[in-house]
PDB file of C-alpha atoms in Angstrom:
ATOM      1  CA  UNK A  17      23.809  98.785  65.677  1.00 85.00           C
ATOM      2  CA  UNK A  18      25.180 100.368  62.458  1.00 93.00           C
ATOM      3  CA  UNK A  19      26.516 104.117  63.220  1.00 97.00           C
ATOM      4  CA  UNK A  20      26.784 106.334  60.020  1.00 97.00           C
ATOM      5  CA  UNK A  21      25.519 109.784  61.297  1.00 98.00           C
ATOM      6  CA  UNK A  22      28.012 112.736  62.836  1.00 98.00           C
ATOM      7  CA  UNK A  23      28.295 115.663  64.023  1.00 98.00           C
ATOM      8  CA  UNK A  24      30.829 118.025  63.655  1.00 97.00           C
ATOM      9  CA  UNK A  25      30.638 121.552  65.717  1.00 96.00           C
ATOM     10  CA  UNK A  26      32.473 123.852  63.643  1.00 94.00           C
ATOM     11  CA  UNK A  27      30.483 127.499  64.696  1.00 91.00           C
ATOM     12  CA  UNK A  28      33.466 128.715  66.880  1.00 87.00           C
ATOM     13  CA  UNK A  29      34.518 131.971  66.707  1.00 84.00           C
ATOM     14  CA  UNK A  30      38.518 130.816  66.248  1.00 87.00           C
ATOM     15  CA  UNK A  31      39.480 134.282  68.507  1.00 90.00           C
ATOM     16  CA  UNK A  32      42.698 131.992  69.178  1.00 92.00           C
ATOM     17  CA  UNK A  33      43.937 132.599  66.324  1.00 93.00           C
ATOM     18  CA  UNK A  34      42.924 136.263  64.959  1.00 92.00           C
ATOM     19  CA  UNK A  35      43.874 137.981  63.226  1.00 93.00           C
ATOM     20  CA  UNK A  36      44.480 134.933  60.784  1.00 90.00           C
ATOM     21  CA  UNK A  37      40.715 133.954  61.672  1.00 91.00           C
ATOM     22  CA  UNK A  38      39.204 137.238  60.697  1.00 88.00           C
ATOM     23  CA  UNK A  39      38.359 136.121  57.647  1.00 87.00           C
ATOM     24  CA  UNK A  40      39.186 132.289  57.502  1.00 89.00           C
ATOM     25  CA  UNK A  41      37.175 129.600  59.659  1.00 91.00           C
ATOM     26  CA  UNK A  42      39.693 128.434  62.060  1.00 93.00           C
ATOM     27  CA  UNK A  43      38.874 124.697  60.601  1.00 94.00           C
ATOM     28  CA  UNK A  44      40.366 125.698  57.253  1.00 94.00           C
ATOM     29  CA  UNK A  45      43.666 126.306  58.557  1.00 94.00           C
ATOM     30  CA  UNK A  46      46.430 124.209  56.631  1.00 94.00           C
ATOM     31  CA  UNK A  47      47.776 121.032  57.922  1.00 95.00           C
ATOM     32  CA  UNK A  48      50.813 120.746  55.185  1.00 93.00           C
ATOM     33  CA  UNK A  49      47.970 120.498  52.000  1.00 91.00           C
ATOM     34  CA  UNK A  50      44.491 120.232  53.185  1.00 94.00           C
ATOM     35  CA  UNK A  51      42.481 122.337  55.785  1.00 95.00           C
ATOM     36  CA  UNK A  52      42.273 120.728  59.360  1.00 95.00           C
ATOM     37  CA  UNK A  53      38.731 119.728  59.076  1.00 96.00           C
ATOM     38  CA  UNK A  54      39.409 117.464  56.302  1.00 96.00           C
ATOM     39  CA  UNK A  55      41.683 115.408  58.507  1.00 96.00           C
ATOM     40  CA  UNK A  56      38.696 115.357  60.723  1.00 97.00           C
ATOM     41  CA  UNK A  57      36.066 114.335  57.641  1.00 97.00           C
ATOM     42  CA  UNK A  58      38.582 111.886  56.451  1.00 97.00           C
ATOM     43  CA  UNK A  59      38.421 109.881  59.518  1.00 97.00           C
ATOM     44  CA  UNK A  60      34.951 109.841  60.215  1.00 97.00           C
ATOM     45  CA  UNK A  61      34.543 108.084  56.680  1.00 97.00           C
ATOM     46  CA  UNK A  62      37.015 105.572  57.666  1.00 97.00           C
ATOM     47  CA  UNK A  63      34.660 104.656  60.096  1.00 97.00           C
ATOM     48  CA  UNK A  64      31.869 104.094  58.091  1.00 96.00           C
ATOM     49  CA  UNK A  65      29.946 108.006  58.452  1.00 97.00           C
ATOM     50  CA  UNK A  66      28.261 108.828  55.133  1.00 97.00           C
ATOM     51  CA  UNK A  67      26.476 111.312  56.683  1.00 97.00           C
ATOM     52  CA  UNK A  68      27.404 114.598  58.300  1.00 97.00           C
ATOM     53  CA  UNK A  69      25.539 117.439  60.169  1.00 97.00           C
ATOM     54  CA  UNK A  70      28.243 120.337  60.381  1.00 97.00           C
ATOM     55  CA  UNK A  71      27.153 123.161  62.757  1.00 96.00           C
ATOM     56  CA  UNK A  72      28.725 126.397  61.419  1.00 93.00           C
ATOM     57  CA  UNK A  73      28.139 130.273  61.566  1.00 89.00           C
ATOM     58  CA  UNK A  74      26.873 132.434  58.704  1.00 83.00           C
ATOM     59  CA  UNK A  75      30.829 133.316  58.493  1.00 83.00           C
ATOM     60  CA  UNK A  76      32.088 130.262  57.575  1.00 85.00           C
ATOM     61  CA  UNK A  77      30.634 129.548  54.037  1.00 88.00           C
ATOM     62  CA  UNK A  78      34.156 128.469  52.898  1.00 90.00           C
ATOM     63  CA  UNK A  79      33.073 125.121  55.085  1.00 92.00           C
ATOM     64  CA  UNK A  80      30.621 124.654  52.618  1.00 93.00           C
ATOM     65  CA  UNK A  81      32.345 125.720  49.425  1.00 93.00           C
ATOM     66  CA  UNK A  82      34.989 123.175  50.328  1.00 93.00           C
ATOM     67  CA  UNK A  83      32.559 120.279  50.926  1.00 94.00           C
ATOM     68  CA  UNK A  84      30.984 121.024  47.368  1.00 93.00           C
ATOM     69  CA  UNK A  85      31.860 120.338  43.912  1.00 90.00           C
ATOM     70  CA  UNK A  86      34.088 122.580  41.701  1.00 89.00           C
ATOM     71  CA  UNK A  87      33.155 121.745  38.216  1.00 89.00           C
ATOM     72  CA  UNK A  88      35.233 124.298  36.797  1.00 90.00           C
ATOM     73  CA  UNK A  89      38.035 123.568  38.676  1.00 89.00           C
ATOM     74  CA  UNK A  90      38.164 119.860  38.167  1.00 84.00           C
ATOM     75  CA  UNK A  91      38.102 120.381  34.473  1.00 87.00           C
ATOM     76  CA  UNK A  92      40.914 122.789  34.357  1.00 88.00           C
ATOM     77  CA  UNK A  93      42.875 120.173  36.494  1.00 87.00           C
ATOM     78  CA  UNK A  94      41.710 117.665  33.875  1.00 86.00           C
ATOM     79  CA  UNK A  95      43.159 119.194  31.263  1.00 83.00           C
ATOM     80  CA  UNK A  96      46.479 120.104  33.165  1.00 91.00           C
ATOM     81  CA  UNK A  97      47.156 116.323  34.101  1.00 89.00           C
ATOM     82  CA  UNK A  98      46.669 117.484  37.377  1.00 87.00           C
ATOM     83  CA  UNK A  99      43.427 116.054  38.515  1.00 83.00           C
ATOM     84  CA  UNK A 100      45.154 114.026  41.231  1.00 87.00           C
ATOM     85  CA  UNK A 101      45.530 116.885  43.365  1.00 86.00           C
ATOM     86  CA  UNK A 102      41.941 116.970  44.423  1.00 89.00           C
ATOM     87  CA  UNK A 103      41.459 112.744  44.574  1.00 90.00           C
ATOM     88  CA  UNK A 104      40.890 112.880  48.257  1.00 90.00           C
ATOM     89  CA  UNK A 105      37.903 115.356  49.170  1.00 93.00           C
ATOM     90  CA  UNK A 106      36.464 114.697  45.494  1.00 92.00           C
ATOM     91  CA  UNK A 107      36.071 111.371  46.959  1.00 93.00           C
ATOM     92  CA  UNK A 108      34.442 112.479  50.172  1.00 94.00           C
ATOM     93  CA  UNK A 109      32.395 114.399  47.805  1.00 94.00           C
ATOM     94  CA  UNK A 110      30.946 111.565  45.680  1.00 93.00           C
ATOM     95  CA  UNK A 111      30.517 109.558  48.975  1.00 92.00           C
ATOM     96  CA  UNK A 112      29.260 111.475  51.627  1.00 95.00           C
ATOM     97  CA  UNK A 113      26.377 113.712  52.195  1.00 96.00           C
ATOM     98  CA  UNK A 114      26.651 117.194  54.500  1.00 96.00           C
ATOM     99  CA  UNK A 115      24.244 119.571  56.134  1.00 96.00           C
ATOM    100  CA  UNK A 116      24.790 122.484  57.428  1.00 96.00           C
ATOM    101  CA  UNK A 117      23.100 124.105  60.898  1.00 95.00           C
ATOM    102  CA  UNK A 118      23.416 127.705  61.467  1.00 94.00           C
ATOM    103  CA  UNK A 119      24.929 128.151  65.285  1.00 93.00           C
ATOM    104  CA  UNK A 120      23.629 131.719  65.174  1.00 89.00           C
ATOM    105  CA  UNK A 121      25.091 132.455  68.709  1.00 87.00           C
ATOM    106  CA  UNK A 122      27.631 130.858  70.384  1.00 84.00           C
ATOM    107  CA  UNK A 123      25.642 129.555  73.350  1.00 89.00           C
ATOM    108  CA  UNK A 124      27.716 126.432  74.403  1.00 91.00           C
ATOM    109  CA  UNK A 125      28.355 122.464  72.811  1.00 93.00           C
ATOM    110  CA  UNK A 126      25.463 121.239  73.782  1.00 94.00           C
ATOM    111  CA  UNK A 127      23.405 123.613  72.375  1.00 93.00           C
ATOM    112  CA  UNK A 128      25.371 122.960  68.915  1.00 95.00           C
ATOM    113  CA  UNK A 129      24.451 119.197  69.122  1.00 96.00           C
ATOM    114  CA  UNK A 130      20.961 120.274  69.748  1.00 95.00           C
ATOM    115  CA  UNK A 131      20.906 121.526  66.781  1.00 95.00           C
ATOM    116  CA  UNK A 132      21.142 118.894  64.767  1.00 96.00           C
ATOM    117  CA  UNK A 133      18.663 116.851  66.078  1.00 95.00           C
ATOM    118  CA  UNK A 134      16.323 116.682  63.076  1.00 94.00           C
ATOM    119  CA  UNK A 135      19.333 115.343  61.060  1.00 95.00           C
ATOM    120  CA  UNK A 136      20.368 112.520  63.580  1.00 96.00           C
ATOM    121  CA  UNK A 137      16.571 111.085  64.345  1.00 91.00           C
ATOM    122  CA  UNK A 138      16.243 107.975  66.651  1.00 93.00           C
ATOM    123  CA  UNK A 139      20.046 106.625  66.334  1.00 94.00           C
ATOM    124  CA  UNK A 140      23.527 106.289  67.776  1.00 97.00           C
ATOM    125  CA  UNK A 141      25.601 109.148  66.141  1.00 98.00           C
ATOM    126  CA  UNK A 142      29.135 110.198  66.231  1.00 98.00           C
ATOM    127  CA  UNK A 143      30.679 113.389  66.877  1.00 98.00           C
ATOM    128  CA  UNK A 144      34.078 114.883  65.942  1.00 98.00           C
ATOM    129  CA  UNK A 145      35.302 118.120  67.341  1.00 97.00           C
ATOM    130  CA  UNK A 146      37.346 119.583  65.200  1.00 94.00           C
ATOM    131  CA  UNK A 147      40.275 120.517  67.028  1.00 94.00           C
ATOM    132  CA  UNK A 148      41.071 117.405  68.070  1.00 95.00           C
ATOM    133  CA  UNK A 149      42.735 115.085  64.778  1.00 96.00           C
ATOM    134  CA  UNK A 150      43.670 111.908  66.070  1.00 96.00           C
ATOM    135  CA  UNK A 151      46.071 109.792  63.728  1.00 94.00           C
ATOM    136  CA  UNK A 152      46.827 106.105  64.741  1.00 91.00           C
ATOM    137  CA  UNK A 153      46.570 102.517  63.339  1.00 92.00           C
ATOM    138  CA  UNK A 154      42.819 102.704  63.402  1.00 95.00           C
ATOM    139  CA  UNK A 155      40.375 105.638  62.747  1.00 97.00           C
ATOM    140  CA  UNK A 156      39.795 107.593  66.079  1.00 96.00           C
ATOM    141  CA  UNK A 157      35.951 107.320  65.990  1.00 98.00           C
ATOM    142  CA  UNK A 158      35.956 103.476  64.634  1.00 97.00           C
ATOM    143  CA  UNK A 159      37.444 102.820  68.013  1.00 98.00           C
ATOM    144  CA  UNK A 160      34.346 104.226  69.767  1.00 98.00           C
ATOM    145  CA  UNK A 161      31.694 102.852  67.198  1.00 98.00           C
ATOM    146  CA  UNK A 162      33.181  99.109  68.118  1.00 97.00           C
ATOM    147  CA  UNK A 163      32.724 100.026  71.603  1.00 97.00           C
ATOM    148  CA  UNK A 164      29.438 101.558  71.403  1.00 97.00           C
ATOM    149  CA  UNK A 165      28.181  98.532  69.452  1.00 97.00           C
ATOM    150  CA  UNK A 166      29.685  95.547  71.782  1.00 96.00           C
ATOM    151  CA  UNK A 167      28.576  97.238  75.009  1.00 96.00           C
ATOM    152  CA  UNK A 168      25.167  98.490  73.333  1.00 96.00           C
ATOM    153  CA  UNK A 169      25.838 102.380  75.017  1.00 97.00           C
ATOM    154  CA  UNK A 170      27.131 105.374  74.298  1.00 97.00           C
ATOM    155  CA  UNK A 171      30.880 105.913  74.807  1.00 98.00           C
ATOM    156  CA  UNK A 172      33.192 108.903  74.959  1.00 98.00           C
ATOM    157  CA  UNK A 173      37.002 109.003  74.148  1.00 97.00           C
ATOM    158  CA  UNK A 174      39.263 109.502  77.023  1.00 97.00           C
ATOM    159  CA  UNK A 175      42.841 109.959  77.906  1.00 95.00           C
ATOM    160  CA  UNK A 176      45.214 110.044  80.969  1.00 94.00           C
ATOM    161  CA  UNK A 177      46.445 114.312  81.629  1.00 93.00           C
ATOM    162  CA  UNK A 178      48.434 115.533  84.277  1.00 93.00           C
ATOM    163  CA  UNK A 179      45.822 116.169  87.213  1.00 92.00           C
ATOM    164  CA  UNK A 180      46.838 119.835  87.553  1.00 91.00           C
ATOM    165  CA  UNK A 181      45.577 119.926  83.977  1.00 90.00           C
ATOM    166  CA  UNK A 182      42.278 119.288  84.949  1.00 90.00           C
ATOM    167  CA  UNK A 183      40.408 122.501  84.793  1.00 89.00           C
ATOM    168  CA  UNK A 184      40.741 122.887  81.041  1.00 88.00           C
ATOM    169  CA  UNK A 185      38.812 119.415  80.247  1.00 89.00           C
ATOM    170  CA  UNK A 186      35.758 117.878  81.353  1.00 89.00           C
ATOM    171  CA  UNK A 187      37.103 114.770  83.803  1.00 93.00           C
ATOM    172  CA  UNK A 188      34.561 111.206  84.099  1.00 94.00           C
ATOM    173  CA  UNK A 189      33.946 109.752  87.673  1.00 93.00           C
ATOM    174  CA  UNK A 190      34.580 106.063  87.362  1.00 95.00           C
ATOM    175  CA  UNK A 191      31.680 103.470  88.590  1.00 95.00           C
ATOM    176  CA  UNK A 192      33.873 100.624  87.014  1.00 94.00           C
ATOM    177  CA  UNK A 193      36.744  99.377  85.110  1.00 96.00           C
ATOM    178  CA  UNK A 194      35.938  96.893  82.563  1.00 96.00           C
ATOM    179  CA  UNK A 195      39.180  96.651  81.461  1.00 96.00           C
ATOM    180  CA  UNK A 196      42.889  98.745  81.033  1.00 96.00           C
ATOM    181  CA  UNK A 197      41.248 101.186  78.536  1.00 97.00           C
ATOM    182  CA  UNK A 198      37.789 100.748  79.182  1.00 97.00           C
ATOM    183  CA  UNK A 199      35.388 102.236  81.893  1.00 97.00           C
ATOM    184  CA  UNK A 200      31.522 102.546  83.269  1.00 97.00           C
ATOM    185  CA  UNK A 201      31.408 106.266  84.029  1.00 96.00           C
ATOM    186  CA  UNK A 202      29.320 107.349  87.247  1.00 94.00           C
ATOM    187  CA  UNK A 203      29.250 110.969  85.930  1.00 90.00           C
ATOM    188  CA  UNK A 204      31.287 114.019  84.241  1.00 90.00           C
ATOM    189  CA  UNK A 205      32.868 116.983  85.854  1.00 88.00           C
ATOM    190  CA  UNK A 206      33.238 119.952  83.671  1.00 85.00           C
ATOM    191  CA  UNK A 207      37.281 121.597  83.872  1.00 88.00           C
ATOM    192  CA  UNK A 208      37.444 120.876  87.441  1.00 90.00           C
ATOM    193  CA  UNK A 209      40.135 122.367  89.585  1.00 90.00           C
ATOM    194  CA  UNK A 210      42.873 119.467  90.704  1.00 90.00           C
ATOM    195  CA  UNK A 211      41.513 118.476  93.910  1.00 88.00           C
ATOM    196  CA  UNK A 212      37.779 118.432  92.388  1.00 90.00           C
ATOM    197  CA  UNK A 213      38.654 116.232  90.139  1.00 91.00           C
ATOM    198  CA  UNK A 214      37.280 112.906  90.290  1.00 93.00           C
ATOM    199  CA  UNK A 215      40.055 111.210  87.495  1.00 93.00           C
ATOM    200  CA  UNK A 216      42.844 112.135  85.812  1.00 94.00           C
ATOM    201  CA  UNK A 217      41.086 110.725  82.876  1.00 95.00           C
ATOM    202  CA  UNK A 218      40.146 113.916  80.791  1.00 95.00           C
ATOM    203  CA  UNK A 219      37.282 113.486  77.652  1.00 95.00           C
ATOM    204  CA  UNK A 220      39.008 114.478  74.213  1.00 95.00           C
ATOM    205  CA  UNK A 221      36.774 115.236  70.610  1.00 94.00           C
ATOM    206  CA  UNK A 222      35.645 111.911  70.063  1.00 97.00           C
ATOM    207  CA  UNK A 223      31.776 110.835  71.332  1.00 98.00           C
ATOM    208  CA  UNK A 224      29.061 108.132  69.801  1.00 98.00           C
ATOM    209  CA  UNK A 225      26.431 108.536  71.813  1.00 98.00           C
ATOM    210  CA  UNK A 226      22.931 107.584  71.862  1.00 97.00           C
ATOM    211  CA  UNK A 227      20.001 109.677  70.383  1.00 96.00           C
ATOM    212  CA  UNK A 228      18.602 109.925  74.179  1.00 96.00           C
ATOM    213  CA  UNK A 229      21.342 112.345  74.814  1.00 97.00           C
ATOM    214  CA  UNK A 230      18.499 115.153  73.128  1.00 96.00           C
ATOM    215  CA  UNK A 231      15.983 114.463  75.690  1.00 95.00           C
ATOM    216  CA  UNK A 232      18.922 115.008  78.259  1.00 95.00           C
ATOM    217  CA  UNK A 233      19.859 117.830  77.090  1.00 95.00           C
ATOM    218  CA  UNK A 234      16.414 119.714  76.864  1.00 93.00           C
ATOM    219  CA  UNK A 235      15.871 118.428  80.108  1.00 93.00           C
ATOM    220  CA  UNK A 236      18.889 120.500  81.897  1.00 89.00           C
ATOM    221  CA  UNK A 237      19.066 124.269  81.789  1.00 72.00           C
ATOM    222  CA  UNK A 238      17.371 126.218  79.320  1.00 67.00           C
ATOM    223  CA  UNK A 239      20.000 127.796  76.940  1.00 57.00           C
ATOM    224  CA  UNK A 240      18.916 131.097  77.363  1.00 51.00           C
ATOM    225  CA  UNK A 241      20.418 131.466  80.758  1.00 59.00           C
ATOM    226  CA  UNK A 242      23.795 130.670  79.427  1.00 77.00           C
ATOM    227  CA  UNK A 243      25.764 128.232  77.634  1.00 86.00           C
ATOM    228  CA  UNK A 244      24.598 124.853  77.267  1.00 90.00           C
ATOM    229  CA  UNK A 245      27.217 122.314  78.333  1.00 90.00           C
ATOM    230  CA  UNK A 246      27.698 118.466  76.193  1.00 93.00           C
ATOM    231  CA  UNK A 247      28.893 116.695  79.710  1.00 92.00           C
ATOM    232  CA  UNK A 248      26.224 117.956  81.793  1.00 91.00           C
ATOM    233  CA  UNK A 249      23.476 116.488  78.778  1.00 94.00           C
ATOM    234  CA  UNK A 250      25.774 113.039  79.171  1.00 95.00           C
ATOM    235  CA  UNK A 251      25.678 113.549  83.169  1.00 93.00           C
ATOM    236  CA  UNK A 252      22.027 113.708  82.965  1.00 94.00           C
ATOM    237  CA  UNK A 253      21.502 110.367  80.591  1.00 95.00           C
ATOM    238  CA  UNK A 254      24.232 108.956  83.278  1.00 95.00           C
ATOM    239  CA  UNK A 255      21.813 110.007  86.285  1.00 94.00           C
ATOM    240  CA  UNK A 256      18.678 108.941  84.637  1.00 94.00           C
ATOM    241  CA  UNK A 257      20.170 105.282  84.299  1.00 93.00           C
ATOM    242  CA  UNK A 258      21.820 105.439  80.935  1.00 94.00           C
ATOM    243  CA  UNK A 259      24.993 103.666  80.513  1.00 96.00           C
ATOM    244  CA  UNK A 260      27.467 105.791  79.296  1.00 97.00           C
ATOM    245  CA  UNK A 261      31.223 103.903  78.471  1.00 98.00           C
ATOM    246  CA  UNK A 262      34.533 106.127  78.746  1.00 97.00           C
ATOM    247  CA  UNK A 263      37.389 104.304  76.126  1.00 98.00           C
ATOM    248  CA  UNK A 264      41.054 105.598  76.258  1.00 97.00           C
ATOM    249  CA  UNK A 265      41.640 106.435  72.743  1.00 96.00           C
ATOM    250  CA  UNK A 266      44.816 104.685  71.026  1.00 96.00           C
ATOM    251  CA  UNK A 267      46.939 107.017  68.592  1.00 94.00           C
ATOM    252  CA  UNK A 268      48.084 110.617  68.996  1.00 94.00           C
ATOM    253  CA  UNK A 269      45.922 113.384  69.679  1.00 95.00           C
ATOM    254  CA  UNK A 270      46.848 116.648  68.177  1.00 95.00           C
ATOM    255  CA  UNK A 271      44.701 119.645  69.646  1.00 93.00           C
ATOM    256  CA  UNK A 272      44.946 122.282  66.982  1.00 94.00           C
ATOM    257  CA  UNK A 273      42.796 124.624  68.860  1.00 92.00           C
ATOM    258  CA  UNK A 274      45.581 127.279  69.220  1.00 93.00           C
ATOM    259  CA  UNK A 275      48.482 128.209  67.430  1.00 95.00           C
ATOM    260  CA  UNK A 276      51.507 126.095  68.585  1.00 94.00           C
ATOM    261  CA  UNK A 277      49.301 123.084  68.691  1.00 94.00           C
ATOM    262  CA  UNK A 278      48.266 123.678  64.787  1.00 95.00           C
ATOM    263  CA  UNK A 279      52.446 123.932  64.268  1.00 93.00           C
ATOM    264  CA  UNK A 280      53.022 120.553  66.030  1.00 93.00           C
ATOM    265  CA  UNK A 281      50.073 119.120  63.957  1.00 94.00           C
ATOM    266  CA  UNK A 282      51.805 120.195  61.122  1.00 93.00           C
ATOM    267  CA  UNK A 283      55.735 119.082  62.022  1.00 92.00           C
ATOM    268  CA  UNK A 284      53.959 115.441  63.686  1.00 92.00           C
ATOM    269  CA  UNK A 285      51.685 114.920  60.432  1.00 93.00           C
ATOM    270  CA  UNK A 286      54.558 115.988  58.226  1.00 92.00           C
ATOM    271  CA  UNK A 287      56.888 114.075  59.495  1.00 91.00           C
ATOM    272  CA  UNK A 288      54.688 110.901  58.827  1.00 91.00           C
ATOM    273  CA  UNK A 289      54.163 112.144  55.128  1.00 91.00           C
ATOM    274  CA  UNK A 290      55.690 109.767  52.008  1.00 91.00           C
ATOM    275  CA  UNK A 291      56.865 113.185  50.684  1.00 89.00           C
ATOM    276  CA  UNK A 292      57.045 115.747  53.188  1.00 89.00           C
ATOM    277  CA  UNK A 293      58.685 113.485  55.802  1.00 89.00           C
ATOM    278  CA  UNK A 294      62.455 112.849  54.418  1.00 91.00           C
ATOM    279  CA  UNK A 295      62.628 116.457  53.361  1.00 86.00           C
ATOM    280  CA  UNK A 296      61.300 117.643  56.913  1.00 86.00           C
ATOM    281  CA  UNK A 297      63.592 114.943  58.997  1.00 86.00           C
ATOM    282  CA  UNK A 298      66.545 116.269  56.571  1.00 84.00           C
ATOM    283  CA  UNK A 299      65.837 120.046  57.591  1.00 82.00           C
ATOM    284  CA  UNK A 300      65.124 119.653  61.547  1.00 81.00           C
ATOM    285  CA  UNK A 301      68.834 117.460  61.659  1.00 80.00           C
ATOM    286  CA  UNK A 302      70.587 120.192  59.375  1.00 75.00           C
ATOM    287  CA  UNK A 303      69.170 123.291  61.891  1.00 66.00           C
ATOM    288  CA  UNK A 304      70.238 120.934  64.780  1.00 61.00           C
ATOM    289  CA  UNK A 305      74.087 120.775  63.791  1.00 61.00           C
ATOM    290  CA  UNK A 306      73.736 124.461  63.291  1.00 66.00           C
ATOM    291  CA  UNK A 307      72.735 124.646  66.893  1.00 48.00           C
ATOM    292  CA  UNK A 308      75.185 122.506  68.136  1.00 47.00           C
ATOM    293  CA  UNK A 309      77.620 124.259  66.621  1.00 51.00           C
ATOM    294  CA  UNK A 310      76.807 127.840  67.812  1.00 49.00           C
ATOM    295  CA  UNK A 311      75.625 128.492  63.951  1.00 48.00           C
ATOM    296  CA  UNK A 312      72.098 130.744  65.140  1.00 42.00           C
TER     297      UNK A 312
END
């Protein structure tokens, strides 16, 4: 099995963060020098995705301007001596190819996955949401595509929450363990309340799942009546005898979905940068001895 399709949904509306989203996709918000859904691009190629179906909004051409050549701009770099700056998505550019859905209604995540089933055809795919950037030892998604291809299944990403944090995830139903970080799921509860929930194991932005997950999907409730919901698709596949694989993803999960949790992306991931890092680690002690000693 060789995975090198994805999916990223990027047609939110981003009302988290207005007014800064009024006229800026929520996925080109900064993290220190690049937008957050480069972080997200960036790791998908690290696992071996050349090609990528991003589901936007007629909004969000800057999504597309950003995944496209700049001519112009390289050339001016050029002749600056500053064509370094744009190395890494110029890369991406040369290597991978994008298409873009229009989401023209924002009628659930299952119905932006539907989408994109014309670009995906009969394969296993991945699919990054992109508020979740997971940085670790090994790409986020690679982790699921070497699961996915040694149990032959679909798998989604995982991780242990706080049970009275269950009703803002969806939450897998174990059938069996397979081993400390791996797990047969028996089904998927969307945000549950704490005693509904069958786990404390909540799904995070990570998925490879099989192309089957379609026929699941426009199988269940007709998006018209409402929104359209990725775990009760995967439910569906479960119920209909599909194996479906939960994996507890290794690394740290930053969910930039609102405000403080882009600002902790941006102290965590600057803190691990060659450049930013000593300069950052040098400020935070310096405000801390002001603290301590009653300097506000």
């Amino acid at each position: 099995m060789v995975i090198t399709k994805a999916i990223i949904p990027a047609a939110g509306l981003g009302t988290r963060f207005l007014p800064a989203t009024k006229a800026v996709a929520k996925e080109m918000l900064p993290i220190l020098d690049k937008p957050a859904i480069q972080y997200i691009v960036e790791e998908a190629v690290a696992s071996g995705i050349a090609s990528f179906t991003i589901i936007f909004n007629k909004n969000k051409t800057a999504l597309i301007n950003h995944f496209d050549s700049a001519p112009e701009l390289d050339l001016l770099l050029k002749e600056r001596g500053k064509e370094k700056i744009l190395h890494g998505i110029n890369k991406i550019i040369r290597n991978a190819e994008f298409t873009y859905v229009n989401q023209p209604e924002p009628l659930g995540l299952g119905h932006a996955i539907l989408l994109a089933r014309n670009t995906i055809g009969k394969e296993y795919f991945g699919i990054l949401l992109p508020d979740d950037i997971i940085v670790g030892s090994q790409p986020g998604l690679a982790q699921l595509i070497a699961i996915a291809q040694q149990e032959n299944a679909s798998v989604i990403a995982v991780q242990e929450i706080p049970i009275e944090k269950a009703s803002s995830y969806g939450v897998i139903a174990i059938k069996k363990q397979i081993s400390p970080v791996l797990y047969q799921i028996n089904g998927l509860v969307e945000k549950p309340t704490a005693s509904q929930a069958p786990s404390n194991l909540a799904i995070v932005g990570r998925y490879v799942l099989s192309h089957k997950i379609f026929t699941s999907l426009d199988a269940i409730m007709p998006y018209t009546e409402g929104e359209l919901q990725l775990t009760d698709g995967i439910a569906h596949m479960v119920k209909n005898g599909e194996k479906v694989f939960a994996y507890k993803i290794q690394g740290h999960r930053y969910d930039t979905g609102n405000p403080l949790g882009l600002l902790k992306a941006n102290i965590g991931i600057g803190l691990q940068h060659p450049d930013y890092g000593p300069q950052l680690q040098k400020l935070f002690e310096k405000k801390l001895i002001d603290v301590i000693a009653g300097d506000l």
